[in-house]
Each structure stands twice: as C-alpha cells, then as structure tokens.
Amino acid sequence: MRSHARAVVIGGGVVGVSVLYHLAKIGWTDVVLLEKNELTSGSTWHAAGGVTTLNSDANVSKLQKYTFDLYRELEQVTGQSCGIHHNGGIYLAASDGQMDFLKLIHSRARTLGMDTEMISVADAKARNVLIDERHFTGALWREDGGYVDPWLVTQAYVTAARRLGAEVQRFTKVEALVQRPDRTWDVVTDKGTINAEHVVNAGGLWAREVGRLVGLELPVLAMEHIYVVTEPVPALKGLPREIINTSDFTGEIYLRQEGEGVLLGTYEQACKVWAPKVTPDDFHGRLLPDDLERIAPELERGFRHFPALAEVGIKKVVNGPFTFSPDGNPLVGPVEGLPGFWCACAVMAGFSQGGGIGLVLSRWMAEGDPGQDVLAMDVTRYGHFATPRYTAIKVQENYRRRFRLTYPNEEMPAARPLRRSPVYGALDAAGAVWGNNFGLESPLWFAPEGVAKAETPTYRRSEAFGPVGDECRAVRSAVGLTEITNYGKYEVTGRGARAFLDRVFACRIPRPGRMALAPMLSPRGRIIGDLTIACLAEDRYLIVGSGFAERFHMRWFADRNPPGDVFVRAASSSYAGFALSGPKARDVLGALADFDVSAEGFRLFGVREAPVGLSPAIIQRCGFTGELGYEIWVTPDYLPQLYDDLTAAGRDFGLRLYGGRAVSSLRLEKNYGSFNKDFRPDYTAAETGLDAFVDFAKTVDFTGRAAVLAERETGPKRRFVTFKVDAPHADVVGYEVVLKDGKPVGHVTSGGWGHAVGCSLAMGYVPTALARDGETFAIDILGVECPAVITARPLYDPEGARLRS
Ligand SMILES: Cc1cc2nc3c(=O)[nH]c(=O)nc-3n(C[C@H](O)[C@H](O)[C@H](O)COP(=O)(O)OP(=O)(O)OC[C@H]3O[C@@H](n4cnc5c(N)ncnc54)[C@H](O)[C@@H]3O)c2cc1C
C-alpha cells in the first residue's frame, strides 16, 4: 500500500468516484479512493438511477444539468456505457399552487438555458400513456434528464479517473484519521496508513461515522426508501419509445419505465429513519425488508392516477436506505478548524448531483474556490443548533414533504421554536408571526388584533400584505422597532485587529467611533460577505452581517489565518438587539439616551457605547430601511429591559413593531441589495455596485484586490439593477428570467411589493450595456411576461435625505 497521497477520498459510491475523477481531471493525479467493501455497495447500487436537472435552488440546478451532461462525456472518454436513458421528465400539477410552482420553475429554467415547457395534461398523456388525465390540471415538461445505470456510471467514473492516474483501493477500511502538526492527515486503514494533505468524506451511509473519526457530528441521517417494479404493463407494449419520467406532486409518486414494466417510488408520510445512532458496519450490498404496508396510501393514489398499474402485479420491491441533511441538500465543503478535511456527504440524489459535487469540490480543493455559488450546499449552513435530535426531526419533515411544495411565504414547523431570544414571549404576545433563521426565531410580521397569526401558503400576495403595508407606512411616517438579534455578529479584538481586518475586507477600516459598510471579497473578487464593521476602539471591532452565514464567515475568517495577536469570535448569541427606524427614531432614542443624539452630535455611521434607558448598549447610526435609524445592541440579559424602555418611550411617537417582511419591502424601495439574495459568491464587486465601498487607494494587499482592480479597468459584464414591475397578480420570488425583445438577458434575484411607493419591485442582473435608467424589459412572473423598467435611482427618497437627516 502507498504511504502518501495528495488526497484520499473515503467512499466508493457515486459521489466518491465523481470526486476522484474530478480531482484527477483538474490535475491532482496523486489521489487515491479507499472503499471498505465493493464499489457502490452503500446506497449507490440499489438506486433507481433517476436524473433530474431541476431543483428549487437555481445554483444546484446548474450542477444537476452539469451532472447529466457529464454522463455523455464519460461515455466518450471511456468508451463505456453509463446506461443513459435520455427520456426527459414531466411534473404533474393538480392545484393552482402547484401550477404556479411549475410556472416559476419554467421561468427559472429559461434563466438557466434549460429546455422546459408548460404543457397540457393531454400533452403529458401523449408522453406517458399511463396518466389518468382526470386527476391533473397541467404539467411542466423538461428535455434534460432521464435515468442511468448506477453500476455503469460508477465504473465509468472509475475508468476515467484511473486513466488520468488516480488509484482505487477496494476492501480497505479507514479506521482513524489523525492530523499531524504540519496539518497533513494520517489516514489509518486496516491495510496500513497513508499520509495525505487532503481527506474527503464521501462515506455516504457511513458519512456520520467518518465525521466522528475527526470529532464532527454531521447533521446527516439515513431514511428507508421504497420503490417497486411492476410486471410488464400491457399499455406499454409496442410503444415507439419509453414513457417519460414522471413526478406527481399530489400522488407523491415518481415513476419511470423499467423494461416493459414501471418503476414507481414514493416519499411516504409514514416514513422511517434507518440506523438512527450508528450505521451497521457490515451493511453492504444489502436491502431492508419489504414494507408495502407503509407505502399503501401512496400506492393506492398511484394506482388511481396511473390506473394501468393497478392491473399488473409487483415483480420486485426495493427498500434501501440513503442519507439526507435537514433541508435535503448535500453537505459540501471544508470544515472550520479541520484544515484539509472536506465533506461530500448527505447526497440524497447522487445521480442528479454527484457530478456537480465532484466538480465544485475539486476546484475548491485545488484552487481554493468552488468556482460557483454553492451556498445552498455548503456544510456551514448548519450551526451548533443542528444536533442529532434536530437532524432527526427535520430530516423526517423534509422526507415527508419531498413532493409537497414549500411556498415562498411558508415556514417549516418542525423542531421549532428552537432558539428564542429573551423577548420571544413579548413579541409573540404582540402578534409576531415567526420565521426561522439559523435555528433562531425572528418576527416576519405582526398580526394586528383580530387578524389570525397565519398565512395561506402561496406564490401570490398573501393575507400578510395588509399588515406588512401598515408596518412599512409606520416606519416611513413615524417610527418602527424590529428585532435584529438574528443578524450574524463577530467580535474581532487584539492589537493586530485593524491590520487583520484591513487584509480581510476591501473597505477602509473605520476609526474609533465610526462604522463602515464592508464588502468581503474572494481572491477572484466575488462577494463573500456584505457586512458592517464598527470600530469600538483601535483593538476592538463589532462586525455585523447575515445570521445564516455565521459559520460560513467564521470559516472564512479562520482561513485568512489571524495572527497570534488577533482574536475572532462568533458573537451572535452574545449580542441581541433592535433596529429603530423612521423620522421619529431620534425622538425615541433621545428620550432614553444621555448623549447628544442630534444630527451633528451623532452622525450617520457613528457608533457609541452608552446606556439606552437602563441598559448598557452599543448604538450604531445605520439601518436598512432608508430612514433615520439606529441599531442598538445589548447583551441578551438586557434585551427585555431595552424592549420595555423603547416601547414605552415610543408610545408618544407612534412606534409600531415591524418584521422581516417589512424590512424586505423597505429596502427594495431604496435599491438596497441583500446578501444571500442579491449579493452572492457568483457576483463581483462591480457587478453588485459594492465596489462603491472598496477602498481602491489602500495599499494593503487585501483579499480580492488584484481582481477588483482588474475589473475596474475592464468594467463589469453585467450589473445589479432595480426594476419597477407592472405585475398586478404577483411579485417575483427569485431567479425568474428577464427578457429583452423576447430573449433571456438576465435574471431576478429578489423582489416584492413596495408599500410606500405603491408598486411591485424586482432586483436582478442584466448586461452592462442594458443597465440604464429607463431601459425596458419583461419579467416572466408565474407565466405572465410583465413589463419592467430599470429605476436607477431609488423610487423612495432618491437623494437619501431622510437617511442623513
Ligand atoms: C431506493 C433508493 C432509490 C434511489 N433512487 C435514486 C434516484 O433515482 N436518483 C438519484 O439521484 N438518487 C437515488 N437514490 C439516492 C442515491 O442512492 C444516493 O444519493 C447515492 O447513492 C449516494 O452516494 P454516496 O456515494 O454518497 O454514498 P454511498 O453509495 O453510500 O457510498 C459511500 C461509500 O463509502 C464507503 N465507506 C464508508 N465509510 C468508509 C470507511 N470508513 N472506509 C472506506 N470506505 C468507506 C462505503 O462502503 C460506501 O461504498 C436512491 C436511494 C435509494 C435508497
């Protein structure tokens, strides 16, 4: 056995072999895959092999499209078949909500350059004769996808990887992982030890156990999953081609042709966790006992929706386990504190996603950057809140809802409320309708007396429209108060803090008593974060950003190697706070503060440490609504007192509570983009407009400097813009296509209704040549091509006078 490798991939399922192939392809030929049994013997061998290119996250869709196209490439490279059946797919809808979802997906597919079409049920039946048309109202057809042979695909990856010099060692179990002081890993196996710079956990069914070898408890869990294969179906005999792969949301059924019969699977409501604590080491090439009782309700529905199946027998039942993360997306990427340890786990659709995961992970390992936005799959999206019990609850919720749509205004209820701020009870009593961010409850909107604290899930405007509008108008006309405990917070302290931040951020680092808008760039000049830095003292900084990105940003800070005199600490649970916003905000703060809050005494982007009412606080003069505003931070034990003081002082000024939905609307009216929605690692500083906050004059070689300087010379290819949209029926959700003269030219990143300006707004990217004030477009919103016009200046307070007042 060899004693050294640049990288060791643990696991010979479809994901591990893809990672191996892509590492070899990128030029890392000194790589070895270790498989403790036979290749495919975990989840891979018994998969149905279905491949789809559509996903609720557009970036994951791109990787799925890449995966499907890769199979042809592998066939060409190796001369080996992958068993590709390129028969496309249809999604059957049976309700208005499902139709809206399909129209949204169709609009997004146009953005991604994928071939899809809304079709009638009769057209769907022409592609799958088994459909009983009476149960459906419409369908979406996609050209890409079909199904492949799991064993052949795995072999093709391995053959291609070996030809490039990679090695595969079967029947070799990784038993321990020991990191040396030089950060390399000793991969201890039952056949000897390999020292490697990098280790990839592609352990599939055993990913949890491989994580435990390095002290990680990954949020991953296996579920049992059943599909059946029928006897030959007479209706399929003699057809010129196979029926199309079919997904039936209402039936919670997927099916495809298998020989002359049909393979039918379901995500049953009576779902079952498999191996909740430890995966048996010897579970190789094995299946679980048939359990048709468990899927009986779904089977009955399937037989109603596809009646010919009720007339034939079941030839084979496959019940096998495969793994999920709490939201069903994979866990990919490096782990903070474990340099050289990489995850490629919780892949519940290995045949749709495995190729894309191999691609981004290999780039990430070799080039330090995944090459595209992978936030939706990033292992850092789970924090400490994702305990094994949380994972078990959420994974089951996700499994049961696999065929149930999650609407943009819908919040998943399981394992909630989990993290609660000290004012949760008070805000709940005030009518808060809750959303969830990184496990923490935060108010979306407030239901006034007599209004139910609930919303109908929809792609259109909901019951919250009226109350959210009232909240927005209160902020614009008087003053509003919203809890911001859900923001991500970091403390950077120590003698070297300023120099460190100067290297990590692209902006000028503020002087004591000031704060700055702070873009953080990747070496390629892409947006890694859009944060604020407040300088409390030369050696003490409070950084605020998106709550969901806490682990993501902590990993980023750690990767920038803070020197010994710099301490970086995640402070999200150490600070809680409120934003006070509106023309009367100063009056409310003035009633509670003993320092000079006048426009001259406390200027925009000033920061103070001073009591507010009875609470010691940090006060920042900033906000996300475009109004005069303050963000007030206290330690969580003071939050109820701060709340009492602010609401009491605000009573005379018409203070009203507002939630995240109102913030989203208010910021749209000011053309403010938001990290995660509008600003993501796919976009550059100049594309987003965040280059306005880059300190081009600073001599420090900050991360992304060369890229941002180069882009200043060439100019960006596309630009972030705000559109006023004529959309009477609905607002955009995200990733809808932007059309010019009927042709896709851009895409939407976010949007909604502007309550103060009285129109629908959308944000997104278009080519620079078209990014002009007044330029007209159409945006496909739920199947309607809505006129949209760029409004380069904010529709609300274009001069920014209110913010500075
Ligand atoms: C019934 C069923 C139907 C499915 N249908 C589809 C479908 O239609 N389309 C689709 O895309 N997906 C489908 N899937 C899911 C698919 O099977 C998985 O997404 C995929 O197999 C995951 O591959 P993997 O490489 O991550 O894991 P695995 O296949 O489990 O591979 C992990 C490998 O790691 C090895 N290993 C683990 N620990 C060690 C160690 N310590 N040392 C050495 N080796 C180790 C294991 O032996 C194993 O071979 C289905 C799953 C089931 C159960």
mmCIF file of C-alpha atoms and ligand atoms in Angstrom, residues 10-16 34-51 172-175 202-207 210 213 223 225-227 254 284 318-323 344-353, ligand 1:
data_model
loop_
_atom_site.group_PDB
_atom_site.id
_atom_site.type_symbol
_atom_site.label_atom_id
_atom_site.label_comp_id
_atom_site.label_asym_id
_atom_site.label_seq_id
_atom_site.Cartn_x
_atom_site.Cartn_y
_atom_site.Cartn_z
ATOM 1 C CA ILE A 10 -13.139 7.910 1.541
ATOM 2 C CA GLY A 11 -16.005 6.080 -0.125
ATOM 3 C CA GLY A 12 -16.593 4.366 -3.439
ATOM 4 C CA GLY A 13 -20.216 5.333 -4.040
ATOM 5 C CA VAL A 14 -21.302 7.534 -6.914
ATOM 6 C CA VAL A 15 -20.211 10.670 -5.040
ATOM 7 C CA GLY A 16 -16.732 9.490 -4.049
ATOM 8 C CA LEU A 34 -10.462 3.948 -0.358
ATOM 9 C CA GLU A 35 -13.562 1.782 -0.273
ATOM 10 C CA LYS A 36 -14.128 -0.549 2.644
ATOM 11 C CA ASN A 37 -16.110 -3.040 0.578
ATOM 12 C CA GLU A 38 -17.072 -3.304 -3.092
ATOM 13 C CA LEU A 39 -17.691 -0.105 -5.110
ATOM 14 C CA THR A 40 -21.373 1.007 -4.961
ATOM 15 C CA SER A 41 -22.113 -1.272 -2.015
ATOM 16 C CA GLY A 42 -23.597 1.520 0.186
ATOM 17 C CA SER A 43 -26.622 3.387 -1.198
ATOM 18 C CA THR A 44 -25.484 3.538 -4.766
ATOM 19 C CA TRP A 45 -26.117 0.030 -6.067
ATOM 20 C CA HIS A 46 -29.860 -0.066 -5.393
ATOM 21 C CA ALA A 47 -30.748 3.453 -6.573
ATOM 22 C CA ALA A 48 -33.402 3.967 -9.196
ATOM 23 C CA GLY A 49 -30.858 5.988 -11.168
ATOM 24 C CA GLY A 50 -33.298 8.803 -11.961
ATOM 25 C CA VAL A 51 -31.709 12.074 -13.088
ATOM 26 C CA THR A 172 -9.759 -1.021 2.603
ATOM 27 C CA LYS A 173 -11.452 0.480 5.601
ATOM 28 C CA VAL A 174 -10.476 3.848 7.028
ATOM 29 C CA GLU A 175 -10.385 3.298 10.778
ATOM 30 C CA ALA A 202 -17.698 10.701 0.779
ATOM 31 C CA GLY A 203 -18.773 7.994 3.205
ATOM 32 C CA GLY A 204 -22.458 8.052 2.137
ATOM 33 C CA LEU A 205 -24.358 5.769 4.501
ATOM 34 C CA TRP A 206 -21.351 5.997 6.869
ATOM 35 C CA ALA A 207 -20.606 9.721 6.426
ATOM 36 C CA VAL A 210 -16.402 9.104 9.116
ATOM 37 C CA LEU A 213 -13.361 9.998 13.273
ATOM 38 C CA MET A 223 -34.089 7.148 5.774
ATOM 39 C CA HIS A 225 -36.888 4.427 0.863
ATOM 40 C CA ILE A 226 -39.047 2.080 -1.172
ATOM 41 C CA TYR A 227 -39.678 1.660 -4.843
ATOM 42 C CA TYR A 254 -42.333 9.262 -9.133
ATOM 43 C CA HIS A 284 -23.057 -3.788 2.293
ATOM 44 C CA VAL A 318 -36.579 -2.407 -3.193
ATOM 45 C CA ASN A 319 -36.323 -0.919 0.285
ATOM 46 C CA GLY A 320 -32.948 0.694 0.830
ATOM 47 C CA PRO A 321 -31.518 3.461 2.994
ATOM 48 C CA PHE A 322 -29.936 6.702 1.836
ATOM 49 C CA THR A 323 -28.874 9.840 3.628
ATOM 50 C CA ALA A 344 -19.178 15.462 0.198
ATOM 51 C CA CYS A 345 -21.989 13.979 2.270
ATOM 52 C CA ALA A 346 -25.760 13.741 2.641
ATOM 53 C CA VAL A 347 -26.237 13.460 -1.098
ATOM 54 C CA MET A 348 -29.796 12.227 -1.464
ATOM 55 C CA ALA A 349 -29.760 12.477 -5.269
ATOM 56 C CA GLY A 350 -26.324 11.201 -6.158
ATOM 57 C CA PHE A 351 -27.167 10.554 -9.797
ATOM 58 C CA SER A 352 -28.533 14.044 -10.290
ATOM 59 C CA GLN A 353 -25.939 15.870 -8.198
HETATM 60 C C1 LIG B 1 -34.319 3.042 -3.006
HETATM 61 C C2 LIG B 1 -33.458 4.185 -3.439
HETATM 62 C C3 LIG B 1 -33.662 4.786 -4.675
HETATM 63 C C4 LIG B 1 -32.863 5.869 -5.077
HETATM 64 N N1 LIG B 1 -33.077 6.441 -6.291
HETATM 65 C C5 LIG B 1 -32.306 7.478 -6.707
HETATM 66 C C6 LIG B 1 -32.524 8.062 -7.964
HETATM 67 O O1 LIG B 1 -33.392 7.689 -8.708
HETATM 68 N N2 LIG B 1 -31.717 9.105 -8.319
HETATM 69 C C7 LIG B 1 -30.728 9.576 -7.516
HETATM 70 O O2 LIG B 1 -30.045 10.520 -7.895
HETATM 71 N N3 LIG B 1 -30.526 9.015 -6.295
HETATM 72 C C8 LIG B 1 -31.285 7.994 -5.875
HETATM 73 N N4 LIG B 1 -31.068 7.430 -4.656
HETATM 74 C C9 LIG B 1 -30.055 8.021 -3.788
HETATM 75 C C10 LIG B 1 -28.643 7.541 -4.154
HETATM 76 O O3 LIG B 1 -28.588 6.175 -3.988
HETATM 77 C C11 LIG B 1 -27.646 8.259 -3.271
HETATM 78 O O4 LIG B 1 -27.785 9.660 -3.437
HETATM 79 C C12 LIG B 1 -26.214 7.900 -3.620
HETATM 80 O O5 LIG B 1 -26.046 6.523 -3.749
HETATM 81 C C13 LIG B 1 -25.260 8.422 -2.575
HETATM 82 O O6 LIG B 1 -23.976 8.037 -2.925
HETATM 83 P P1 LIG B 1 -22.763 8.189 -1.940
HETATM 84 O O7 LIG B 1 -21.527 7.938 -2.735
HETATM 85 O O8 LIG B 1 -22.855 9.483 -1.225
HETATM 86 O O9 LIG B 1 -22.963 7.098 -0.821
HETATM 87 P P2 LIG B 1 -22.824 5.512 -0.798
HETATM 88 O O10 LIG B 1 -23.324 4.897 -2.029
HETATM 89 O O11 LIG B 1 -23.429 5.048 0.469
HETATM 90 O O12 LIG B 1 -21.266 5.281 -0.791
HETATM 91 C C14 LIG B 1 -20.457 5.508 0.323
HETATM 92 C C15 LIG B 1 -19.321 4.513 0.285
HETATM 93 O O13 LIG B 1 -18.386 4.853 1.295
HETATM 94 C C16 LIG B 1 -17.817 3.674 1.784
HETATM 95 N N5 LIG B 1 -17.256 3.939 3.116
HETATM 96 C C17 LIG B 1 -17.939 4.465 4.174
HETATM 97 N N6 LIG B 1 -17.135 4.540 5.245
HETATM 98 C C18 LIG B 1 -15.905 4.085 4.845
HETATM 99 C C19 LIG B 1 -14.667 3.931 5.508
HETATM 100 N N7 LIG B 1 -14.531 4.226 6.810
HETATM 101 N N8 LIG B 1 -13.628 3.454 4.792
HETATM 102 C C20 LIG B 1 -13.760 3.173 3.480
HETATM 103 N N9 LIG B 1 -14.931 3.265 2.807
HETATM 104 C C21 LIG B 1 -15.989 3.741 3.484
HETATM 105 C C22 LIG B 1 -18.993 2.727 1.845
HETATM 106 O O14 LIG B 1 -18.604 1.391 1.874
HETATM 107 C C23 LIG B 1 -19.778 3.104 0.591
HETATM 108 O O15 LIG B 1 -19.481 2.278 -0.502
HETATM 109 C C24 LIG B 1 -31.846 6.338 -4.227
HETATM 110 C C25 LIG B 1 -31.633 5.737 -2.999
HETATM 111 C C26 LIG B 1 -32.439 4.671 -2.608
HETATM 112 C C27 LIG B 1 -32.207 4.069 -1.271
#
